[in-house]
Short mmCIF file of C-alpha atoms in Angstrom, two decimals:
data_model
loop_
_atom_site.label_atom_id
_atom_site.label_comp_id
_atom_site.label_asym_id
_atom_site.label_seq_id
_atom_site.Cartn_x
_atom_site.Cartn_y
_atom_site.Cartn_z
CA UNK Q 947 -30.09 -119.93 -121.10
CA UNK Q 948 -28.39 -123.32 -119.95
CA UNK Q 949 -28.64 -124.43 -116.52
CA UNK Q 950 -24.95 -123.74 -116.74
CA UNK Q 951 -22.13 -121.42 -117.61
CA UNK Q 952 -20.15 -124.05 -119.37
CA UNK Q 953 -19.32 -127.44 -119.05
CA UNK Q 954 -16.15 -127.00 -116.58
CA UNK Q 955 -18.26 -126.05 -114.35
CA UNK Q 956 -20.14 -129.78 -113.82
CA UNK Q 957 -16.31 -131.36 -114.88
CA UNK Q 958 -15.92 -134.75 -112.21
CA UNK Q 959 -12.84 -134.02 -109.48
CA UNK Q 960 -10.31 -136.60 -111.90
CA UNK Q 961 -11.31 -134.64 -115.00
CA UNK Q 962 -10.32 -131.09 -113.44
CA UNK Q 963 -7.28 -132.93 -111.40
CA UNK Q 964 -5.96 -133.95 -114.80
CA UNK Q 965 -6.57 -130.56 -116.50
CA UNK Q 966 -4.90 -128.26 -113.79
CA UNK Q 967 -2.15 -130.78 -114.12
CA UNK Q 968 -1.73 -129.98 -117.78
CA UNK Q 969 -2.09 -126.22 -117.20
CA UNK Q 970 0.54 -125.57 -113.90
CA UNK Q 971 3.27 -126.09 -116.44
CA UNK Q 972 2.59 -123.96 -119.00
CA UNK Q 973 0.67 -121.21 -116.69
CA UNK Q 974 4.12 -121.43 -114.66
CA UNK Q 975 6.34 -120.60 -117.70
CA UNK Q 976 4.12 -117.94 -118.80
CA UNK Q 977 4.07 -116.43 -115.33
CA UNK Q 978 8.22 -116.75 -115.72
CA UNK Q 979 7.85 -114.40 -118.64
CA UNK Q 980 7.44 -111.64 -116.80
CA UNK Q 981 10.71 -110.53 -114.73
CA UNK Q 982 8.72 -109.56 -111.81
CA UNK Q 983 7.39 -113.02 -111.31
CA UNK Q 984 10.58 -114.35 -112.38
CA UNK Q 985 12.24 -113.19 -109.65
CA UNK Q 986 9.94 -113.79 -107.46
CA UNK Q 987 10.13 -117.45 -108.57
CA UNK Q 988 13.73 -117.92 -109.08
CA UNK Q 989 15.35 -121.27 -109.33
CA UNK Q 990 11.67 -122.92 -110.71
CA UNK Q 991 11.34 -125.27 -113.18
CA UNK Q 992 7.77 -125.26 -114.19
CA UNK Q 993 7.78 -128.43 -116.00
CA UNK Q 994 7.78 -129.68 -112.84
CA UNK Q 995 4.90 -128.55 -111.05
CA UNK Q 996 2.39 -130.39 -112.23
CA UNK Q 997 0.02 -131.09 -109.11
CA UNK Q 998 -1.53 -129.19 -106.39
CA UNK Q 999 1.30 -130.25 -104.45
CA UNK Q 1000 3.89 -129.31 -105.94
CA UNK Q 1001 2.51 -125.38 -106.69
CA UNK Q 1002 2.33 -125.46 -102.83
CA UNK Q 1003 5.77 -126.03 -102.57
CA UNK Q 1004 6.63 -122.39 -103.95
CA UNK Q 1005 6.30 -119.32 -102.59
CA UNK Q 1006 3.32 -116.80 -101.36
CA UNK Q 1007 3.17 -113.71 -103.00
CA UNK Q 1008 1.87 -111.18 -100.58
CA UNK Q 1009 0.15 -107.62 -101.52
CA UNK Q 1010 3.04 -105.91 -99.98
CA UNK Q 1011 5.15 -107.80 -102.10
CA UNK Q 1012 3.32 -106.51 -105.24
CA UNK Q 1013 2.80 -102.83 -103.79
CA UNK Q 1014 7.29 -103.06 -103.33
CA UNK Q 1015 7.40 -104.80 -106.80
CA UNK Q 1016 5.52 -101.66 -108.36
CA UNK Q 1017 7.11 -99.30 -106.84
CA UNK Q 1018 10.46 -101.02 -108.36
CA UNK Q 1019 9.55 -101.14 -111.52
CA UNK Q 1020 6.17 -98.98 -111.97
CA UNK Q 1021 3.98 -99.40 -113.03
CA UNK Q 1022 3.01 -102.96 -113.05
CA UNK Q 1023 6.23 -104.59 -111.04
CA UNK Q 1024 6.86 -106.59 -113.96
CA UNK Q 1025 4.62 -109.19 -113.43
CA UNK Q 1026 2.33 -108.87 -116.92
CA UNK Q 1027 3.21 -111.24 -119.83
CA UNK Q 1028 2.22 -108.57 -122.28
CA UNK Q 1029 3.07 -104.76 -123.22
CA UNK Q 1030 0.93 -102.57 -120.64
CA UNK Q 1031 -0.31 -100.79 -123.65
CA UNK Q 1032 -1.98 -103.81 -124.86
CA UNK Q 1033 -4.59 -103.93 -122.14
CA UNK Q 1034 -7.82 -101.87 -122.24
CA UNK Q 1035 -7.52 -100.64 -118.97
CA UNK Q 1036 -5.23 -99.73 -116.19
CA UNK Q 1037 -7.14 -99.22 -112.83
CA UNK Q 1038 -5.68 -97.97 -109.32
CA UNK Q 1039 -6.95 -99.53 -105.64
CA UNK Q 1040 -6.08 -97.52 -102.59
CA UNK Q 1041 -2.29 -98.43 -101.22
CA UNK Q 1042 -1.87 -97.41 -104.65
CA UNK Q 1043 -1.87 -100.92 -106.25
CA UNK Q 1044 -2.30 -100.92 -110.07
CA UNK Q 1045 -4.25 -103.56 -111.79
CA UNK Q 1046 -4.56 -104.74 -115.45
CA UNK Q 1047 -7.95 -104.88 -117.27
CA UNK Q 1048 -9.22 -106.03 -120.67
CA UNK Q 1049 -12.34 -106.31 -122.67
CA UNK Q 1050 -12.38 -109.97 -123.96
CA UNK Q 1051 -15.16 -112.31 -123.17
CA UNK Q 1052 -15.14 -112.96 -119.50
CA UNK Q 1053 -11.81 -111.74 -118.80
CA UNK Q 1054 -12.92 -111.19 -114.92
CA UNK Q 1055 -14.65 -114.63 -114.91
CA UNK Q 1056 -17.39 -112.85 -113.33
CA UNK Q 1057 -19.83 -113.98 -116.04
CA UNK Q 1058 -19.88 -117.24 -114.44
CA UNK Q 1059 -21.17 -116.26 -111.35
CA UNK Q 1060 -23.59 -113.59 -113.01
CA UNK Q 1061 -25.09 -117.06 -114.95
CA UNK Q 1062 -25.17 -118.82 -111.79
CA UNK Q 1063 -27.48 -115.93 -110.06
CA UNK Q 1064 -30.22 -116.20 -113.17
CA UNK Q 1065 -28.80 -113.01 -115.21
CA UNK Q 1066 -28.94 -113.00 -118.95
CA UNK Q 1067 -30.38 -111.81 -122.25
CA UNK Q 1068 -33.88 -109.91 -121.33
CA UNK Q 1069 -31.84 -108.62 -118.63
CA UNK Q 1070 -30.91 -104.87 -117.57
CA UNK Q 1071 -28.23 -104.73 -114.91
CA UNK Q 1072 -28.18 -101.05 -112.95
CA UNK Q 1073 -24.79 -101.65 -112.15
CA UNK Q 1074 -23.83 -99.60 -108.99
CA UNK Q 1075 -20.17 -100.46 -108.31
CA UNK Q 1076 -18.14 -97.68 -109.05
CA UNK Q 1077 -16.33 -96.66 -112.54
CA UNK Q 1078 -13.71 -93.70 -111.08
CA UNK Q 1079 -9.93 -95.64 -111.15
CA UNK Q 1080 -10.96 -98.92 -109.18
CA UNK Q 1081 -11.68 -101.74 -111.48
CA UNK Q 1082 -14.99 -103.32 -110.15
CA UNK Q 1083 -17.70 -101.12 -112.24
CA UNK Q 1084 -15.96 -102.31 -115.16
CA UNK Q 1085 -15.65 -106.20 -114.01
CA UNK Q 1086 -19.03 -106.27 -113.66
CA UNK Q 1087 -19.60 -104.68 -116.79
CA UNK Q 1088 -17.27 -107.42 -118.51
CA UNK Q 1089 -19.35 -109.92 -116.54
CA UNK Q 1090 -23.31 -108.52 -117.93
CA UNK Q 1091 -21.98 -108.39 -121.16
CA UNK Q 1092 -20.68 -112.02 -121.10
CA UNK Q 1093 -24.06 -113.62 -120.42
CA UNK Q 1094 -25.74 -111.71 -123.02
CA UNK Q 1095 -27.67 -108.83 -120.87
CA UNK Q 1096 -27.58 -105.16 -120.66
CA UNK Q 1097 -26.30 -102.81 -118.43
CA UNK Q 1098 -27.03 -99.48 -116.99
CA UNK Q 1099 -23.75 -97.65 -116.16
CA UNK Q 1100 -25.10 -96.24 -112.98
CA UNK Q 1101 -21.91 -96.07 -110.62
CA UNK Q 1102 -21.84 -95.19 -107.24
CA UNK Q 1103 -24.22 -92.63 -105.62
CA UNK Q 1104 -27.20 -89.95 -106.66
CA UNK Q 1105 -29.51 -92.34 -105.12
CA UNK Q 1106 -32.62 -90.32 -106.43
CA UNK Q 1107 -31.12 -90.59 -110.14
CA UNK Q 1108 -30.85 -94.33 -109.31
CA UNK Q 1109 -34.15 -94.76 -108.36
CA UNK Q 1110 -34.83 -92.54 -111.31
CA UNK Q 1111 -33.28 -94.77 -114.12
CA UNK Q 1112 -34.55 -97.96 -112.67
CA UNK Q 1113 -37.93 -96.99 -112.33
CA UNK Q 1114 -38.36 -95.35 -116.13
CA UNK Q 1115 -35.89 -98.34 -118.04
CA UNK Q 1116 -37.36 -100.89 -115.60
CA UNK Q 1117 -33.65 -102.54 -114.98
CA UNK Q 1118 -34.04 -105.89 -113.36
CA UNK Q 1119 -30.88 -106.29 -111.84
CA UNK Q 1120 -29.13 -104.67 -108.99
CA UNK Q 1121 -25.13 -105.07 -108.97
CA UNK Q 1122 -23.14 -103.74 -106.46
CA UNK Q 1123 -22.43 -103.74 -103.08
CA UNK Q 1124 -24.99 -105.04 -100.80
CA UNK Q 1125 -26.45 -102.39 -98.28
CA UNK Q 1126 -26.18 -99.72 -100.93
CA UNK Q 1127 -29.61 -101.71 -102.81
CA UNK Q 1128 -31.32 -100.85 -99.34
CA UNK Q 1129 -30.83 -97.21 -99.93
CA UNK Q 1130 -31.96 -97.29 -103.38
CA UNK Q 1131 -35.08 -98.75 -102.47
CA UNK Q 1132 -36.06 -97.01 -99.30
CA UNK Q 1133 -35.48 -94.01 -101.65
CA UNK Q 1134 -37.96 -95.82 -104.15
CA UNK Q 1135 -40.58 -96.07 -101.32
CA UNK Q 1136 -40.23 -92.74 -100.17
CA UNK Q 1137 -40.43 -91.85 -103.68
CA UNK Q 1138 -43.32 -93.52 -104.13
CA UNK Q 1139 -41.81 -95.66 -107.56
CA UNK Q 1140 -42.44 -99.29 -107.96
CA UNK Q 1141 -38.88 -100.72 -109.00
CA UNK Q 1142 -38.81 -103.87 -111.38
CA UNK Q 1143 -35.83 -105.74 -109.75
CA UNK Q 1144 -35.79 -109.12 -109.12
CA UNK Q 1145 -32.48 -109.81 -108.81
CA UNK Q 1146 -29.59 -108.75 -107.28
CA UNK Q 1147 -25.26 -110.02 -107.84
CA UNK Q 1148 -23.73 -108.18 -105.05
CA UNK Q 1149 -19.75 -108.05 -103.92
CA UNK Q 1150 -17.67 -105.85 -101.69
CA UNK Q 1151 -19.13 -106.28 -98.09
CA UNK Q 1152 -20.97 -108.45 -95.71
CA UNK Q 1153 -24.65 -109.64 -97.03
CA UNK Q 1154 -25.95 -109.89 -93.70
CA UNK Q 1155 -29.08 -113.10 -93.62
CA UNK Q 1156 -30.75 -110.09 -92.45
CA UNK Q 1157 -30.11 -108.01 -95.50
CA UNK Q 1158 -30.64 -111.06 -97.59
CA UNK Q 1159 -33.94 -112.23 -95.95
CA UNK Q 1160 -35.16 -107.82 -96.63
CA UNK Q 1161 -34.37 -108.81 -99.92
CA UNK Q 1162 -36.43 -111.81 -100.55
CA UNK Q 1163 -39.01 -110.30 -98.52
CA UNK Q 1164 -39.54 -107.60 -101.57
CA UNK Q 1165 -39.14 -110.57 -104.16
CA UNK Q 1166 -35.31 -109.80 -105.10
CA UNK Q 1167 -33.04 -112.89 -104.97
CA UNK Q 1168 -29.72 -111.55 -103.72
CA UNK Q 1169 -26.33 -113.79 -104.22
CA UNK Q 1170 -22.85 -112.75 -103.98
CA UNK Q 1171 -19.54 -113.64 -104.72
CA UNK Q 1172 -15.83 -113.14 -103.55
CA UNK Q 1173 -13.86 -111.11 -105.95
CA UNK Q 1174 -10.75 -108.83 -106.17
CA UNK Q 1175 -9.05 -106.52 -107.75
CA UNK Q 1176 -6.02 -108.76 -108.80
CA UNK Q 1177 -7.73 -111.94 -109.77
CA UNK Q 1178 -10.78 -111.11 -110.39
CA UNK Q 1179 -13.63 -113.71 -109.50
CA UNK Q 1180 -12.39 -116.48 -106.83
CA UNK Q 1181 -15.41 -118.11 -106.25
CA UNK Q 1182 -19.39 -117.66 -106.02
CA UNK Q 1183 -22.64 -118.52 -105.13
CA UNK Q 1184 -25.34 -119.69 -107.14
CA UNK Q 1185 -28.77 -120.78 -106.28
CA UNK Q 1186 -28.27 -123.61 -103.44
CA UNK Q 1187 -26.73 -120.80 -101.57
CA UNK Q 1188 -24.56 -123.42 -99.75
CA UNK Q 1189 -21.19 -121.80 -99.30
CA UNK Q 1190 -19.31 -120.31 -102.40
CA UNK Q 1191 -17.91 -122.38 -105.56
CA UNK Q 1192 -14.52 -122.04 -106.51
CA UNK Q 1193 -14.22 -120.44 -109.57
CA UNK Q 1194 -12.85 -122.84 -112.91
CA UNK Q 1195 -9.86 -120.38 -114.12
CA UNK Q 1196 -8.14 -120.23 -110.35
CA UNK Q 1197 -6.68 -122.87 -107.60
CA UNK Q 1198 -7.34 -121.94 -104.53
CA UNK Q 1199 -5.56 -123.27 -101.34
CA UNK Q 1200 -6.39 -122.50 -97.64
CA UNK Q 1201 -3.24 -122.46 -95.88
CA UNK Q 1202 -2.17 -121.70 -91.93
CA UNK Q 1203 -1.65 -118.05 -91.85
CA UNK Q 1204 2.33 -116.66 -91.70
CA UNK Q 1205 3.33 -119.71 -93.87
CA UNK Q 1206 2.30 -121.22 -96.85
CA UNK Q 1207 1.35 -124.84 -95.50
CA UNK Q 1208 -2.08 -125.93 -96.50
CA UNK Q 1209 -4.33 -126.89 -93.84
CA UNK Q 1210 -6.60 -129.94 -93.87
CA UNK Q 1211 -9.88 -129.64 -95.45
CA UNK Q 1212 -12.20 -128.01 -93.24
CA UNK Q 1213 -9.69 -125.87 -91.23
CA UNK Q 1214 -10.10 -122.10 -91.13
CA UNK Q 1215 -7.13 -120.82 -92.83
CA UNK Q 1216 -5.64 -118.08 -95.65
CA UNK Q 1217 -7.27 -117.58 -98.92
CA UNK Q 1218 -4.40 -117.86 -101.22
CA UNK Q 1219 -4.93 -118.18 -104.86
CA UNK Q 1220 -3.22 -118.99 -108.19
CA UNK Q 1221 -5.20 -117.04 -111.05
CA UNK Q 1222 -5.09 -119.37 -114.90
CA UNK Q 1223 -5.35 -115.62 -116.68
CA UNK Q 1224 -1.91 -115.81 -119.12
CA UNK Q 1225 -2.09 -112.08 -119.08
CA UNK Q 1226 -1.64 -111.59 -115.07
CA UNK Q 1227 -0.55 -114.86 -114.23
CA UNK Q 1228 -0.60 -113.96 -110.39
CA UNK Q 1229 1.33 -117.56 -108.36
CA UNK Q 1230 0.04 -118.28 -105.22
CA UNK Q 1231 -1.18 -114.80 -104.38
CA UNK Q 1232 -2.10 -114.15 -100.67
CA UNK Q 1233 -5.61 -112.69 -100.20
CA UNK Q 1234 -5.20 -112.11 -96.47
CA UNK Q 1235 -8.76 -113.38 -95.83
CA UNK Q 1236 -9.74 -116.40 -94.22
CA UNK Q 1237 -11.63 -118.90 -95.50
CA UNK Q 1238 -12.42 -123.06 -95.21
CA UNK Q 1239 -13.12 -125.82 -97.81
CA UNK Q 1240 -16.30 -126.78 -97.15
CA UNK Q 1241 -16.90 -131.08 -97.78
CA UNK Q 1242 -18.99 -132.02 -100.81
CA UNK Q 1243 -20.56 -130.51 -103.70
CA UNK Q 1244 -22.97 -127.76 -104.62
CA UNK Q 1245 -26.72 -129.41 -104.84
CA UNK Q 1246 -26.86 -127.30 -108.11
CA UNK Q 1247 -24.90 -129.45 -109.88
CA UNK Q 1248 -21.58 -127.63 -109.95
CA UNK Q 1249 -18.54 -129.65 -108.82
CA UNK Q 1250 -15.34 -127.70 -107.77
CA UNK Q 1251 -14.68 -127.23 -104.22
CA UNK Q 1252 -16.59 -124.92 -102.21
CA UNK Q 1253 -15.48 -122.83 -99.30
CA UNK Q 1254 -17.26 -121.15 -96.54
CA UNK Q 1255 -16.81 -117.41 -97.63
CA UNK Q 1256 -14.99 -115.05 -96.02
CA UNK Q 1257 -14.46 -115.38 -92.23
CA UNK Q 1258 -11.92 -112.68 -91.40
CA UNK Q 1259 -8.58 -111.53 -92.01
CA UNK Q 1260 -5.22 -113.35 -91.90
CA UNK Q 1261 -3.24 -110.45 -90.71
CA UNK Q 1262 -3.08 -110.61 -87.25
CA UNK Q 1263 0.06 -108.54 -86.16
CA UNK Q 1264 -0.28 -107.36 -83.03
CA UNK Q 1265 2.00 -104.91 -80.52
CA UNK Q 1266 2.88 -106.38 -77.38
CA UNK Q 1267 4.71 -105.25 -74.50
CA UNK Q 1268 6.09 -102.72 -77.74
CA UNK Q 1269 7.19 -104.92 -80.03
CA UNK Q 1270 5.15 -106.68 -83.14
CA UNK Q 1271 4.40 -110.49 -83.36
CA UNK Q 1272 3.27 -111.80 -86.53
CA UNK Q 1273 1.65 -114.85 -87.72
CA UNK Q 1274 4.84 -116.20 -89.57
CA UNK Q 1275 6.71 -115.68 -86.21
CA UNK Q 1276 4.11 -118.25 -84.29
CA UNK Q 1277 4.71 -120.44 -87.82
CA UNK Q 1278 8.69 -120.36 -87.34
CA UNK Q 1279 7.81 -121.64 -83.24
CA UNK Q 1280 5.51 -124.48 -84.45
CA UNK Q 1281 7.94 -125.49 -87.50
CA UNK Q 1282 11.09 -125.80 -84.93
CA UNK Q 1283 8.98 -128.11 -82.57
CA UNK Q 1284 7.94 -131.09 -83.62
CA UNK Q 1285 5.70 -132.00 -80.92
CA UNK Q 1286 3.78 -129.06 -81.73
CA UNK Q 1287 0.90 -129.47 -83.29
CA UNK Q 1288 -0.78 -125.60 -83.32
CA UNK Q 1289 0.31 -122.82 -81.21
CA UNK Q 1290 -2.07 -119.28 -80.42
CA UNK Q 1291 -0.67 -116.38 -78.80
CA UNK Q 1292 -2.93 -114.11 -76.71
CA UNK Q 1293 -2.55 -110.51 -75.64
CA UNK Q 1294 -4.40 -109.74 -72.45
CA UNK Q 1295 -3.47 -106.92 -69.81
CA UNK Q 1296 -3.00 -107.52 -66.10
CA UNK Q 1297 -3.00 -103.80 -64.40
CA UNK Q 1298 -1.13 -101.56 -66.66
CA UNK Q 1299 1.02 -104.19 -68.37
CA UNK Q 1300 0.39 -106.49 -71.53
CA UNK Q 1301 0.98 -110.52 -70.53
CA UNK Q 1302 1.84 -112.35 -73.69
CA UNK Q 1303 0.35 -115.89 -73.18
CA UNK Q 1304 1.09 -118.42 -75.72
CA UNK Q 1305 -1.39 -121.82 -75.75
CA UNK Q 1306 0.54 -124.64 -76.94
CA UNK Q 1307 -1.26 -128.02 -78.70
CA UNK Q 1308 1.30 -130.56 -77.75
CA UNK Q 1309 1.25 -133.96 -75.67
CA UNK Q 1310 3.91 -133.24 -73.69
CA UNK Q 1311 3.68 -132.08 -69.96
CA UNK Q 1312 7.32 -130.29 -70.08
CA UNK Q 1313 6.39 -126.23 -71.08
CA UNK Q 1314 9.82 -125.21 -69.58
CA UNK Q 1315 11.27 -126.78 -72.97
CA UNK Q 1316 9.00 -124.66 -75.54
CA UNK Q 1317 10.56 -121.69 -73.02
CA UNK Q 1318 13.57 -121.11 -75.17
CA UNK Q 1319 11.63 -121.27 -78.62
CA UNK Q 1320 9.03 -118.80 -77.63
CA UNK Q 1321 11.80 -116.28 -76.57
CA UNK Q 1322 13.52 -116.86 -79.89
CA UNK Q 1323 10.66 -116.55 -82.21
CA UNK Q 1324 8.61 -114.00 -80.62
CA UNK Q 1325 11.58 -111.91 -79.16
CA UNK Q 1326 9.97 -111.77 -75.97
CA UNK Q 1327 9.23 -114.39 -72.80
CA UNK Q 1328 5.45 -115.13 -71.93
CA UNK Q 1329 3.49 -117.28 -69.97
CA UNK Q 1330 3.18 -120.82 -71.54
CA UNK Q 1331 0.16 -122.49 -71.48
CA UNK Q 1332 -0.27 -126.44 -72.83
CA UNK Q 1333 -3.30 -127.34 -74.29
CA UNK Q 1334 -4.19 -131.06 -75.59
CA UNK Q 1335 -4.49 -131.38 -79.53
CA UNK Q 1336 -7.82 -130.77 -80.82
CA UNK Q 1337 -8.18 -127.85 -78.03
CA UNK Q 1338 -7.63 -124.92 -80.19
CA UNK Q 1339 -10.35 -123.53 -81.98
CA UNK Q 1340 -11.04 -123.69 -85.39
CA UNK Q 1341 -11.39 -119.85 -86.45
CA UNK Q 1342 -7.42 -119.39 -88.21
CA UNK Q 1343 -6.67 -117.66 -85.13
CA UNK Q 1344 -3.06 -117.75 -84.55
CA UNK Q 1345 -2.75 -113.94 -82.19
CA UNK Q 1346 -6.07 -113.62 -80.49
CA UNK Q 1347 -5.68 -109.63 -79.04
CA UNK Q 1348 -7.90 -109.70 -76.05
CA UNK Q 1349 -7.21 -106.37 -74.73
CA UNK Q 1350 -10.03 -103.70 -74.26
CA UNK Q 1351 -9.23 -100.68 -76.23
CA UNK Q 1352 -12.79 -98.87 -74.97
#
């Protein structure tokens, strides 16, 4: 097995530059083959967007805007390039949001980050993610058999049976979420069965150092990567374990939550991602998770951009004083004020009332002129609070809810 998946993966920053470049256009008129995305993108002329730039320029496609698009026209909103029976599977997530699935090599990309954690032919993956409607069981399915290994259907659940399986086929692999390995092996102890797992590709939740370190401690090297439903993988870890690679067949901007702005490099902001796949050619999809580039390159050799992992969600509408302020609403406040560098509205309580206070990054000394704005863009007046640029933290924070709901 080669130290690496393929050679895109080790590609210099001019040489993928040049190829995304050649790709926007076409993966732009594909994506205008389906109506859903059509509309969505009306008025675009994909020979056009040709850069990073200019795909920044169109719009964010939000989950509710696919959850409204399917309900329109079910069951796929329109946005797949081919007839729905011409995918292998059709999978449901909670909401309900239907997803496309197929069987071709890799079609998840998630054999790239199964390579990258050491899995391959000699292998047998006990893969615990679940099989019943939601798609993951059979991404990582997709992913074992694209690096040459076996795999153990195992699902979700019947720990005992688990601990069964793995101790009399001796799988070597644990995939799946990652606290759900800790039952499966307390249950081997109590069990008294010696499992033969040394590795572990886990998604779905928080690996904890802790949980990590428990691992390592029994001689199981756990790594993880950030996938969904929609796009399947988005990016990964692989042995350096220094923040997560961006996967080769998506683009991947961090922009200011409530807009679609990108935010410099190393600012916490939305995940939002444009998936290469011709069949589900997603545009700037909205993860709602926050996220950072990270500066550099993976030790291991690998060369895309890297970002921190996830670090929250992007959703931070809150109810104050009775009424709902959103990210975009703090956007529209910064965009109409030029001095404005960032803005953060916090929601504290003083007795029995909610105080709306709104911390403004400006170098002005005047906040009786941002007094109008506020009361126009977040339908309410609050107390205004200037703060010098640079002040506001770095966390994609734009509502900060501070109230005790003990």
């Amino acid at each position: 097995m080669g130290k690496h998946f393929d050679e895109l993966e080790t590609r210099s920053a001019d040489a993928r530059e040049a190829a995304l470049a050649a790709a926007l256009p076409g993966v732009i008129a594909k994506a205008l083959q389906a109506p859903g995305m059509a509309a969505h993108l009306a008025g675009v002329d994909a020979s056009q967007v040709t850069s990073r730039a200019a795909l920044a320029c169109l719009p964010v496609l939000r989950k509710s805007d696919l959850g409204a698009a399917q309900k329109g026209a079910p069951p796929l909103g329109g946005l797949i390039t081919k007839p729905l029976t011409a995918f292998a599977h059709i999978f449901q997530s909670p909401g309900p949001i239907y997803e496309p699935g197929d069987v071709s090599h890799d079609w998840w990309r998630l054999g790239r980050f199964a390579h990258a954690a050491g899995v391959g032919p000699g292998d047998i993956v006990q893969n615990c993610f679940g099989y019943h409607l939601t798609p993951a069981g059979m991404m990582f399915e997709n992913a074992v058999r694209a690096v040459g290994a076996a795999v153990l259907p195992a699902g979700t659940g019947q720990t005992e049976l688990q601990v069964r399986a793995a101790a009399d086929i001796g799988t070597t692999v644990y995939a799946g979420t990652p606290d759900y390995l800790r039952i499966i092996l307390e249950k081997a102890d109590e069990m008294g069965e010696r499992l033969a797992l040394t590795k572990a590709t886990v998604s779905g939740g928080a690996l904890f150092p802790s949980l990590r370190q428990l691992y390592a401690d029994r001689g199981i090297a756990c790594l993880q990567c950030y996938a969904t439903a929609d796009l399947g993988n988005i990016a990964y870890e692989s042995a350096a374990m220094e923040g997560m690679i961006v996967d080769e067949g998506v683009i991947v901007e961090i922009v200011r939550p409530g807009t679609g702005d990108p935010v410099a490099p190393g600012e916490v902001g939305e995940v939002v991602v444009t998936t290469l796949n011709p069949d589900y050619p997603l545009i700037r999809f909205a993860t709602g998770d926050l996220s950072a580039v990270m500066e550099g390159a993976s030790p291991c050799g690998r060369s895309n951009m890297r970002i921190k992992g996830w670090m929250g969600r992007a959703d931070q509408t809150t109810k104050i004083k009775g009424m709902f302020v959103r990210p975009e609403q703090v956007a529209a406040f910064v965009a109409a004020h030029p001095q404005v560098q960032k803005a953060r509205v916090i929601a504290s309580r003083s007795g029995e009332m909610d105080v709306m206070t709104v911390q403004v990054e400006t170098e002005s000394s005047d906040a009786a002129q941002f007094d109008a704005g506020i009361r126009a863009a977040l339908k309410m007046k609050g107390v205004i609070e200037l703060v010098a640029p640079g002040t506001l933290p770095n966390d994609g924070k734009v509502i900060d809810d501070q109230r005790s709901y003990d």
